[in-house]
Amino acid sequence: MELGRRAAPAKLNLALDILGPRPDGYHEMRMVMQTVSLCEWVSLQEEGEGFSLETEGGFCLPPGKKTMEQQAAESFFQAVGRPMPGLAVRLEKRIPAYAGLGGGSADVAALLRLMREAYAPGMPLPELERIGGLTGSDVPFCVRGGACLAEGRGEVLTDLPPLPPCWIVVCKPDFGVPTPELFARVDGIGFRDRPDTGGMIRALEAGDLAAVASRLRNVFEEVLPPSCGEVFRIKERLLVLGAMNAAMSGSGPAVFGIFQSRDTAAEAAEALKARYAQTFLAEPAGRL
Ligand code: C5P
């Protein structure tokens, strides 16, 4: 039985600050997150027995590990107190994986929304976000979407006004940065250039795109290994190509630039595509 197909949009971190390590092994975060129009698709079918996950788009699943999708499905049916039926999930991957764009978390969030519609339509959204948080720290935000201040592990969300209308060029160089490795490099160092998160929130409240752009900041950029120098070269290229400002998203290595004009952004995306195949033109997107 076909249960539907849902968009799974990427997220960007307009500001990313790490306040310090926590006793549970995670880090205390303070992030301003925004959903964007770059998205992939998740479909769900009830069929057969057990859980299966199929992808197209040349994406390889980590071998031998229970996928985030299966973990989320198990948590969901445990929370609703009924056995999991046979489920087949299909991913149409478009968002570069392991890029800091929340692609995996977005897929899980879309799957959770599909399961809620099919099996627990009365479930409040905060409960769905809580279930998502059992699978990954960015999943609660991806369930909610729009613009949020994300604190705690990333699961304590406060709604914010969205990024004012603009154009965004997202560019991913051809290497990945494992998130846990980057977090491990954070401990014990003092960041030089922390985001002005309060200023970013006020800029969003004022709908002031220039003030938002001037406050893009991500402390992970300070702990990138030397092999990731391409990140800074892409940031520079984006500025030369007319971006108001640019920053890395999440634990990278995807970089994004904010543009006022669609034409300038489209030209910048074309120019970057010559060297970086995974370059996309996007816009801010609202709550899901
Ligand atoms: O929550 P998630 O599974 O996405 O996190 C992946 C890894 O990133 C964690 O195992 C941890 O090493 C690190 N992490 C962290 N602090 C956070 C989120 C993630 O240290 N707030």
Short mmCIF file of N, CA, C and O and ligand atoms in Angstrom, two decimals, residues 22 25-29 31 68 105 133 135-139 152-155 179-181 183-184, ligand 1:
data_model
loop_
_atom_site.label_atom_id
_atom_site.label_comp_id
_atom_site.label_asym_id
_atom_site.label_seq_id
_atom_site.Cartn_x
_atom_site.Cartn_y
_atom_site.Cartn_z
N ARG A 22 29.26 18.30 26.97
CA ARG A 22 28.25 17.94 27.98
C ARG A 22 28.63 16.60 28.59
O ARG A 22 29.34 15.82 27.98
N GLY A 25 28.39 13.32 26.53
CA GLY A 25 29.24 13.07 25.35
C GLY A 25 28.91 13.97 24.18
O GLY A 25 29.67 14.03 23.21
N TYR A 26 27.79 14.67 24.24
CA TYR A 26 27.42 15.61 23.19
C TYR A 26 27.98 17.00 23.54
O TYR A 26 28.64 17.17 24.56
N HIS A 27 27.71 17.96 22.68
CA HIS A 27 28.12 19.34 22.93
C HIS A 27 26.89 20.22 23.01
O HIS A 27 25.90 19.99 22.32
N GLU A 28 27.00 21.24 23.85
CA GLU A 28 25.91 22.20 24.00
C GLU A 28 26.02 23.19 22.84
O GLU A 28 27.07 23.80 22.62
N MET A 29 24.92 23.32 22.08
CA MET A 29 24.94 24.11 20.85
C MET A 29 24.08 25.36 20.97
O MET A 29 23.17 25.43 21.79
N MET A 31 22.49 27.45 17.74
CA MET A 31 22.53 27.54 16.27
C MET A 31 21.29 28.26 15.76
O MET A 31 20.20 28.08 16.30
N MET A 68 19.53 5.22 9.97
CA MET A 68 18.80 6.20 10.79
C MET A 68 17.29 6.05 10.55
O MET A 68 16.48 6.21 11.45
N SER A 105 19.14 13.78 8.08
CA SER A 105 18.14 14.17 9.09
C SER A 105 16.83 14.56 8.40
O SER A 105 15.74 14.28 8.92
N GLY A 133 14.41 13.23 17.76
CA GLY A 133 15.62 13.51 18.53
C GLY A 133 16.30 12.24 19.03
O GLY A 133 17.49 12.25 19.34
N THR A 135 16.90 9.76 17.20
CA THR A 135 17.71 9.28 16.06
C THR A 135 18.87 10.21 15.74
O THR A 135 19.95 9.76 15.37
N GLY A 136 18.68 11.52 15.87
CA GLY A 136 19.77 12.45 15.53
C GLY A 136 19.46 13.84 16.04
O GLY A 136 18.29 14.24 16.11
N SER A 137 20.51 14.59 16.37
CA SER A 137 20.33 15.89 17.02
C SER A 137 19.67 16.92 16.11
O SER A 137 19.01 17.85 16.59
N ASP A 138 19.85 16.79 14.79
CA ASP A 138 19.26 17.77 13.86
C ASP A 138 17.86 17.38 13.39
O ASP A 138 17.20 18.15 12.69
N VAL A 139 17.42 16.16 13.75
CA VAL A 139 16.13 15.69 13.23
C VAL A 139 14.95 16.54 13.75
O VAL A 139 14.06 16.88 12.97
N GLY A 152 20.65 23.23 23.26
CA GLY A 152 20.85 21.88 23.78
C GLY A 152 21.73 21.11 22.81
O GLY A 152 22.70 21.64 22.27
N ARG A 153 21.36 19.85 22.54
CA ARG A 153 22.07 19.07 21.51
C ARG A 153 21.75 19.57 20.12
O ARG A 153 22.35 19.14 19.13
N GLY A 154 20.69 20.41 20.05
CA GLY A 154 20.15 20.86 18.77
C GLY A 154 18.65 20.65 18.75
O GLY A 154 17.96 21.02 17.80
N GLU A 155 18.13 20.05 19.84
CA GLU A 155 16.73 19.62 19.86
C GLU A 155 15.81 20.61 20.59
O GLU A 155 14.59 20.45 20.55
N THR A 179 31.31 14.30 11.09
CA THR A 179 30.87 15.18 12.18
C THR A 179 31.53 14.85 13.52
O THR A 179 32.05 15.76 14.18
N PRO A 180 31.54 13.57 13.96
CA PRO A 180 32.13 13.30 15.28
C PRO A 180 33.60 13.71 15.35
O PRO A 180 34.07 14.20 16.38
N GLU A 181 34.35 13.53 14.22
CA GLU A 181 35.77 13.91 14.20
C GLU A 181 35.95 15.41 14.41
O GLU A 181 36.85 15.85 15.11
N PHE A 183 33.78 17.43 15.90
CA PHE A 183 33.42 17.74 17.29
C PHE A 183 34.60 17.43 18.22
O PHE A 183 34.86 18.17 19.17
N ALA A 184 35.33 16.35 17.93
CA ALA A 184 36.46 15.97 18.79
C ALA A 184 37.55 17.04 18.74
O ALA A 184 38.29 17.22 19.71
O1 C5P B 1 23.07 13.39 17.16
P1 C5P B 1 23.87 12.88 16.01
O2 C5P B 1 23.82 11.38 15.90
O3 C5P B 1 23.58 13.55 14.73
O4 C5P B 1 25.38 13.22 16.35
C1 C5P B 1 26.47 12.63 15.69
C2 C5P B 1 27.71 12.84 16.54
O5 C5P B 1 28.07 14.22 16.56
C3 C5P B 1 27.56 12.45 18.00
O6 C5P B 1 27.88 11.10 18.22
C4 C5P B 1 28.57 13.35 18.68
O7 C5P B 1 29.85 12.85 18.54
C5 C5P B 1 28.49 14.61 17.84
N1 C5P B 1 27.57 15.63 18.39
C6 C5P B 1 27.94 16.36 19.50
N2 C5P B 1 27.10 17.32 20.01
C7 C5P B 1 25.92 17.58 19.41
C8 C5P B 1 25.52 16.86 18.25
C9 C5P B 1 26.38 15.89 17.77
O8 C5P B 1 29.04 16.15 20.06
N3 C5P B 1 25.14 18.55 19.90
#
